mmCIF file of C-alpha atoms in Angstrom:
data_model
loop_
_atom_site.group_PDB
_atom_site.id
_atom_site.type_symbol
_atom_site.label_atom_id
_atom_site.label_comp_id
_atom_site.label_asym_id
_atom_site.label_seq_id
_atom_site.Cartn_x
_atom_site.Cartn_y
_atom_site.Cartn_z
ATOM 1 C CA MET A 22 65.734 -91.244 157.672
ATOM 2 C CA PRO A 23 63.345 -89.173 155.514
ATOM 3 C CA ARG A 24 63.810 -85.442 156.059
ATOM 4 C CA PHE A 25 60.141 -84.532 156.546
ATOM 5 C CA THR A 26 58.656 -87.470 158.439
ATOM 6 C CA ASP A 27 55.182 -86.555 159.760
ATOM 7 C CA GLU A 28 55.633 -82.888 158.868
ATOM 8 C CA THR A 29 52.762 -80.953 157.319
ATOM 9 C CA VAL A 30 53.594 -79.170 154.070
ATOM 10 C CA ILE A 31 51.383 -76.777 152.088
ATOM 11 C CA ILE A 32 52.259 -76.296 148.422
ATOM 12 C CA THR A 33 50.465 -73.671 146.351
ATOM 13 C CA GLY A 34 50.147 -73.905 142.593
ATOM 14 C CA ALA A 35 50.315 -77.676 142.974
ATOM 15 C CA ALA A 36 48.563 -78.291 139.659
ATOM 16 C CA GLY A 37 51.583 -77.037 137.731
ATOM 17 C CA ALA A 38 54.625 -79.060 136.755
ATOM 18 C CA LEU A 39 56.867 -77.707 139.510
ATOM 19 C CA GLY A 40 54.134 -77.934 142.152
ATOM 20 C CA THR A 41 53.417 -81.542 141.243
ATOM 21 C CA SER A 42 57.112 -82.401 141.336
ATOM 22 C CA MET A 43 57.535 -80.815 144.774
ATOM 23 C CA ALA A 44 54.476 -82.596 146.155
ATOM 24 C CA ARG A 45 55.886 -85.946 145.052
ATOM 25 C CA ARG A 46 59.345 -85.181 146.449
ATOM 26 C CA PHE A 47 58.039 -84.008 149.833
ATOM 27 C CA ALA A 48 55.787 -87.074 150.085
ATOM 28 C CA ALA A 49 58.734 -89.333 149.241
ATOM 29 C CA GLU A 50 60.588 -87.719 152.156
ATOM 30 C CA GLY A 51 57.807 -88.576 154.610
ATOM 31 C CA ALA A 52 55.754 -85.367 154.539
ATOM 32 C CA ARG A 53 51.994 -85.103 154.655
ATOM 33 C CA VAL A 54 51.190 -82.775 151.809
ATOM 34 C CA VAL A 55 48.356 -80.289 151.437
ATOM 35 C CA VAL A 56 47.896 -79.756 147.722
ATOM 36 C CA GLY A 57 46.700 -76.236 146.957
ATOM 37 C CA ALA A 58 44.940 -75.573 143.653
ATOM 38 C CA ARG A 59 41.944 -73.675 142.360
ATOM 39 C CA ARG A 60 40.007 -76.836 141.457
ATOM 40 C CA ARG A 61 40.207 -80.397 142.746
ATOM 41 C CA GLU A 62 40.039 -81.881 139.250
ATOM 42 C CA GLN A 63 43.345 -80.149 138.442
ATOM 43 C CA VAL A 64 45.129 -82.339 140.998
ATOM 44 C CA ALA A 65 42.879 -85.400 141.176
ATOM 45 C CA ASP A 66 45.526 -87.733 139.736
ATOM 46 C CA LEU A 67 48.181 -86.353 142.077
ATOM 47 C CA LEU A 68 45.959 -86.840 145.118
ATOM 48 C CA ALA A 69 45.205 -90.414 144.086
ATOM 49 C CA GLU A 70 48.921 -91.069 143.602
ATOM 50 C CA LEU A 71 49.923 -89.677 147.002
ATOM 51 C CA GLY A 72 47.105 -91.422 148.870
ATOM 52 C CA PRO A 73 46.170 -90.833 152.517
ATOM 53 C CA ASP A 74 49.159 -88.609 153.215
ATOM 54 C CA ALA A 75 47.787 -85.919 150.901
ATOM 55 C CA ALA A 76 44.839 -83.556 151.258
ATOM 56 C CA PHE A 77 43.276 -81.041 148.907
ATOM 57 C CA ALA A 78 42.777 -77.365 149.699
ATOM 58 C CA ARG A 79 40.849 -75.196 147.270
ATOM 59 C CA LEU A 80 43.161 -72.222 147.163
ATOM 60 C CA ASP A 81 42.973 -68.991 145.245
ATOM 61 C CA VAL A 82 46.109 -67.416 146.711
ATOM 62 C CA THR A 83 44.664 -63.914 146.376
ATOM 63 C CA SER A 84 41.859 -64.788 148.825
ATOM 64 C CA GLU A 85 42.343 -64.413 152.582
ATOM 65 C CA GLN A 86 39.362 -66.694 153.157
ATOM 66 C CA ASP A 87 40.869 -69.441 151.023
ATOM 67 C CA TRP A 88 44.147 -69.167 152.896
ATOM 68 C CA ASP A 89 42.435 -69.449 156.266
ATOM 69 C CA ALA A 90 40.513 -72.480 155.020
ATOM 70 C CA ALA A 91 43.682 -74.097 153.623
ATOM 71 C CA VAL A 92 45.518 -73.809 156.932
ATOM 72 C CA ALA A 93 42.453 -75.141 158.772
ATOM 73 C CA THR A 94 42.352 -78.090 156.360
ATOM 74 C CA ALA A 95 46.029 -78.800 156.976
ATOM 75 C CA GLU A 96 45.679 -78.685 160.742
ATOM 76 C CA ALA A 97 42.535 -80.813 160.784
ATOM 77 C CA ALA A 98 44.079 -83.461 158.533
ATOM 78 C CA PHE A 99 47.676 -83.568 159.706
ATOM 79 C CA GLY A 100 48.425 -81.038 162.457
ATOM 80 C CA PRO A 101 50.260 -77.689 162.527
ATOM 81 C CA VAL A 102 52.015 -76.537 159.382
ATOM 82 C CA SER A 103 55.758 -77.209 159.221
ATOM 83 C CA VAL A 104 56.512 -75.972 155.714
ATOM 84 C CA LEU A 105 54.866 -73.569 153.273
ATOM 85 C CA VAL A 106 56.001 -73.395 149.666
ATOM 86 C CA ASN A 107 54.618 -70.297 147.956
ATOM 87 C CA ASN A 108 54.745 -71.565 144.394
ATOM 88 C CA ALA A 109 51.608 -70.248 142.646
ATOM 89 C CA ALA A 110 52.562 -67.797 139.913
ATOM 90 C CA ARG A 111 51.185 -65.836 136.990
ATOM 91 C CA ALA A 112 53.260 -64.500 134.103
ATOM 92 C CA ILE A 113 52.025 -62.133 131.399
ATOM 93 C CA VAL A 114 54.320 -60.954 128.633
ATOM 94 C CA GLY A 115 54.397 -57.173 128.253
ATOM 95 C CA THR A 116 56.674 -54.173 128.586
ATOM 96 C CA THR A 117 56.165 -51.299 130.998
ATOM 97 C CA LEU A 118 54.324 -49.483 128.215
ATOM 98 C CA SER A 119 52.383 -52.364 126.698
ATOM 99 C CA VAL A 120 51.127 -54.311 129.718
ATOM 100 C CA THR A 121 47.654 -53.190 130.773
ATOM 101 C CA LEU A 122 46.843 -52.034 134.273
ATOM 102 C CA GLU A 123 44.486 -54.985 134.673
ATOM 103 C CA GLU A 124 47.234 -57.422 133.644
ATOM 104 C CA PHE A 125 49.770 -55.762 135.919
ATOM 105 C CA ARG A 126 47.453 -55.998 138.918
ATOM 106 C CA GLU A 127 46.572 -59.612 138.116
ATOM 107 C CA VAL A 128 50.228 -60.636 138.200
ATOM 108 C CA ILE A 129 51.010 -58.611 141.333
ATOM 109 C CA ASP A 130 47.970 -60.047 143.115
ATOM 110 C CA THR A 131 48.944 -63.644 142.392
ATOM 111 C CA ASN A 132 52.701 -63.492 142.815
ATOM 112 C CA LEU A 133 53.247 -60.875 145.500
ATOM 113 C CA VAL A 134 49.954 -60.495 147.363
ATOM 114 C CA GLY A 135 49.458 -64.268 147.291
ATOM 115 C CA THR A 136 52.860 -64.795 148.910
ATOM 116 C CA PHE A 137 52.144 -62.122 151.510
ATOM 117 C CA LEU A 138 48.801 -63.699 152.417
ATOM 118 C CA GLY A 139 50.367 -67.149 152.610
ATOM 119 C CA ILE A 140 53.017 -66.046 155.075
ATOM 120 C CA ARG A 141 50.425 -64.320 157.263
ATOM 121 C CA ALA A 142 48.129 -67.334 157.186
ATOM 122 C CA VAL A 143 50.656 -69.998 158.226
ATOM 123 C CA VAL A 144 52.592 -68.157 160.922
ATOM 124 C CA PRO A 145 50.050 -68.792 163.736
ATOM 125 C CA SER A 146 50.139 -72.506 162.900
ATOM 126 C CA MET A 147 53.939 -72.550 162.834
ATOM 127 C CA ARG A 148 54.019 -70.761 166.160
ATOM 128 C CA ARG A 149 51.976 -73.589 167.649
ATOM 129 C CA ARG A 150 54.714 -76.037 166.669
ATOM 130 C CA ARG A 151 57.446 -73.573 167.694
ATOM 131 C CA GLY A 152 58.961 -73.157 164.276
ATOM 132 C CA GLY A 153 58.686 -73.745 160.575
ATOM 133 C CA SER A 154 60.108 -73.057 157.156
ATOM 134 C CA ILE A 155 58.689 -70.895 154.362
ATOM 135 C CA VAL A 156 60.123 -71.137 150.868
ATOM 136 C CA ASN A 157 59.073 -68.531 148.325
ATOM 137 C CA ILE A 158 59.556 -69.586 144.716
ATOM 138 C CA ASN A 159 61.046 -66.536 143.081
ATOM 139 C CA SER A 160 62.883 -66.192 139.757
ATOM 140 C CA THR A 161 65.968 -64.758 138.134
ATOM 141 C CA ALA A 162 63.505 -61.994 137.193
ATOM 142 C CA GLY A 163 63.575 -61.072 140.885
ATOM 143 C CA ILE A 164 67.333 -60.462 140.712
ATOM 144 C CA GLY A 165 67.909 -59.129 137.212
ATOM 145 C CA ALA A 166 65.905 -56.887 134.896
ATOM 146 C CA ALA A 167 63.478 -58.966 132.836
ATOM 147 C CA ALA A 168 62.665 -56.673 129.916
ATOM 148 C CA GLY A 169 59.355 -57.643 128.387
ATOM 149 C CA LEU A 170 58.100 -59.113 131.650
ATOM 150 C CA ALA A 171 57.375 -55.862 133.457
ATOM 151 C CA ALA A 172 54.596 -57.145 135.695
ATOM 152 C CA TYR A 173 56.217 -60.489 136.459
ATOM 153 C CA GLY A 174 59.639 -59.009 137.156
ATOM 154 C CA THR A 175 58.177 -56.325 139.410
ATOM 155 C CA SER A 176 56.195 -58.912 141.356
ATOM 156 C CA LYS A 177 59.268 -61.076 141.880
ATOM 157 C CA TRP A 178 61.387 -58.146 143.083
ATOM 158 C CA GLY A 179 58.601 -57.538 145.584
ATOM 159 C CA VAL A 180 58.684 -61.163 146.704
ATOM 160 C CA ARG A 181 62.442 -60.857 147.158
ATOM 161 C CA GLY A 182 62.009 -57.924 149.511
ATOM 162 C CA LEU A 183 59.119 -59.554 151.357
ATOM 163 C CA THR A 184 61.204 -62.701 151.868
ATOM 164 C CA ARG A 185 63.986 -60.750 153.558
ATOM 165 C CA ILE A 186 61.642 -58.685 155.713
ATOM 166 C CA ALA A 187 59.689 -61.732 156.884
ATOM 167 C CA ALA A 188 62.926 -63.584 157.610
ATOM 168 C CA LYS A 189 64.109 -60.771 159.852
ATOM 169 C CA GLU A 190 60.759 -60.477 161.614
ATOM 170 C CA LEU A 191 60.191 -64.199 162.190
ATOM 171 C CA GLY A 192 63.668 -65.579 162.853
ATOM 172 C CA ARG A 193 63.455 -65.242 166.636
ATOM 173 C CA GLU A 194 60.409 -67.522 166.494
ATOM 174 C CA ASN A 195 62.398 -70.231 164.714
ATOM 175 C CA ILE A 196 60.547 -69.588 161.447
ATOM 176 C CA ARG A 197 62.907 -69.418 158.498
ATOM 177 C CA VAL A 198 61.975 -67.662 155.243
ATOM 178 C CA ASN A 199 64.036 -68.221 152.120
ATOM 179 C CA GLY A 200 63.743 -67.688 148.393
ATOM 180 C CA VAL A 201 64.536 -70.059 145.554
ATOM 181 C CA HIS A 202 65.353 -68.372 142.252
ATOM 182 C CA PRO A 203 65.073 -70.794 139.344
ATOM 183 C CA GLY A 204 66.111 -69.957 135.856
ATOM 184 C CA ILE A 205 63.955 -71.073 132.962
ATOM 185 C CA ILE A 206 62.170 -74.300 133.896
ATOM 186 C CA GLU A 207 60.530 -76.633 131.428
ATOM 187 C CA THR A 208 56.977 -75.563 132.311
ATOM 188 C CA PRO A 209 54.230 -73.687 130.420
ATOM 189 C CA LEU A 210 55.252 -70.470 132.217
ATOM 190 C CA ALA A 211 58.478 -70.492 130.203
ATOM 191 C CA TYR A 212 56.616 -69.963 126.946
ATOM 192 C CA ASP A 213 54.653 -67.116 125.428
ATOM 193 C CA PRO A 214 51.120 -68.540 125.115
ATOM 194 C CA ALA A 215 50.493 -66.476 121.994
ATOM 195 C CA THR A 216 53.555 -67.607 120.037
ATOM 196 C CA GLY A 217 54.756 -70.729 121.809
ATOM 197 C CA GLU A 218 58.251 -69.260 121.949
ATOM 198 C CA LEU A 219 60.466 -69.141 125.017
ATOM 199 C CA ASN A 220 60.054 -65.920 127.001
ATOM 200 C CA VAL A 221 63.822 -65.886 127.607
ATOM 201 C CA GLY A 222 66.409 -67.780 125.573
ATOM 202 C CA VAL A 223 68.880 -70.199 127.141
ATOM 203 C CA ALA A 224 71.216 -70.992 124.240
ATOM 204 C CA ASP A 225 73.950 -68.536 125.305
ATOM 205 C CA GLN A 226 73.973 -69.233 129.049
ATOM 206 C CA PRO A 227 76.738 -71.422 130.566
ATOM 207 C CA LEU A 228 74.395 -74.424 130.882
ATOM 208 C CA PRO A 229 72.468 -74.021 127.621
ATOM 209 C CA ARG A 230 69.256 -75.815 128.525
ATOM 210 C CA LEU A 231 66.035 -75.490 130.467
ATOM 211 C CA ALA A 232 65.934 -76.741 134.049
ATOM 212 C CA ASP A 233 64.113 -79.950 134.849
ATOM 213 C CA VAL A 234 61.416 -79.469 137.485
ATOM 214 C CA ASP A 235 62.951 -82.127 139.731
ATOM 215 C CA GLU A 236 66.250 -80.234 139.813
ATOM 216 C CA ILE A 237 64.437 -77.230 141.263
ATOM 217 C CA SER A 238 62.373 -79.390 143.617
ATOM 218 C CA ASN A 239 65.564 -80.823 145.078
ATOM 219 C CA LEU A 240 66.784 -77.322 145.898
ATOM 220 C CA VAL A 241 63.434 -76.366 147.437
ATOM 221 C CA LEU A 242 63.495 -79.423 149.681
ATOM 222 C CA PHE A 243 67.003 -78.541 150.826
ATOM 223 C CA ALA A 244 65.983 -74.952 151.639
ATOM 224 C CA ALA A 245 62.940 -76.193 153.559
ATOM 225 C CA SER A 246 64.818 -78.852 155.507
ATOM 226 C CA ASP A 247 66.907 -78.780 158.661
ATOM 227 C CA GLU A 248 69.945 -79.213 156.419
ATOM 228 C CA ALA A 249 69.568 -75.485 155.694
ATOM 229 C CA GLY A 250 68.752 -74.718 159.313
ATOM 230 C CA TYR A 251 71.104 -71.722 159.561
ATOM 231 C CA ALA A 252 69.819 -70.099 156.371
ATOM 232 C CA THR A 253 67.127 -67.462 156.499
ATOM 233 C CA GLY A 254 66.552 -64.519 154.213
ATOM 234 C CA SER A 255 68.783 -66.391 151.790
ATOM 235 C CA GLU A 256 68.558 -66.674 148.021
ATOM 236 C CA PHE A 257 69.157 -70.069 146.454
ATOM 237 C CA VAL A 258 69.791 -69.612 142.740
ATOM 238 C CA ALA A 259 69.599 -72.406 140.147
ATOM 239 C CA ASP A 260 69.663 -70.715 136.770
ATOM 240 C CA GLY A 261 72.164 -72.566 134.606
ATOM 241 C CA GLY A 262 74.489 -69.593 134.998
ATOM 242 C CA TYR A 263 72.038 -67.177 133.351
ATOM 243 C CA LEU A 264 72.832 -64.337 135.754
ATOM 244 C CA LEU A 265 76.531 -64.615 134.922
ATOM 245 C CA GLY A 266 75.771 -63.247 131.489
ATOM 246 C CA PRO A 267 76.066 -64.833 128.048
ATOM 247 C CA VAL A 268 78.993 -67.039 127.145
ATOM 248 C CA PRO A 269 81.079 -65.264 124.458
ATOM 249 C CA THR A 270 81.067 -66.790 121.029
ATOM 250 C CA PRO A 271 84.486 -68.374 120.444
ATOM 251 C CA THR A 272 86.733 -66.443 118.094
ATOM 252 C CA PRO A 273 87.843 -68.505 115.069
#
């Protein structure tokens, strides 16, 4: 039996490669998916593909009003929210000294404030159905020290803390909150837009490749599902072994 039959799922950042992959995977598992993006045209093909079990929500994750409207859209179309995936993200390359204050705030607002607002917005809906699951898409930058990604890394450490706090606060209401920490995924966020080069190399990690978006989607669906029903405040890492450190070069 599909794991999410008739459940209502909101996915932010659904226009991106990972968001699109997750929307397809949740729909394949029986969910009714609310596709969150800044503009409908960004997800028009996805909405057409998913058909009547998908709805669009115009969602700037930094806006409380947009969040309230997105939850209202979900409830009107499909009923109370079962699952929220906080996936929208912004990455700007820059060190602590080189990143501008404006850039730092932009990243924090999207990645951390957006996640905070999403949790606050969906909890009343989840309470109405007596439970739910929130999955925050984090990063290895939220566990290690991502030099050169000062704003992004800081935002993801904040999301890590927020995930644990919310899990502790909401667990007695049968609302689970977990984090998924991907390594470098084959998406535009992995590359420096100015140079086209990878922000972080993968050649010396144990699995020397980028992650496929569907590999990460599979982990997100597990964390959101009843199969992970005893996990809350947990960190699911899929990073190709990056956090283990580089594989030593063999000695001749």
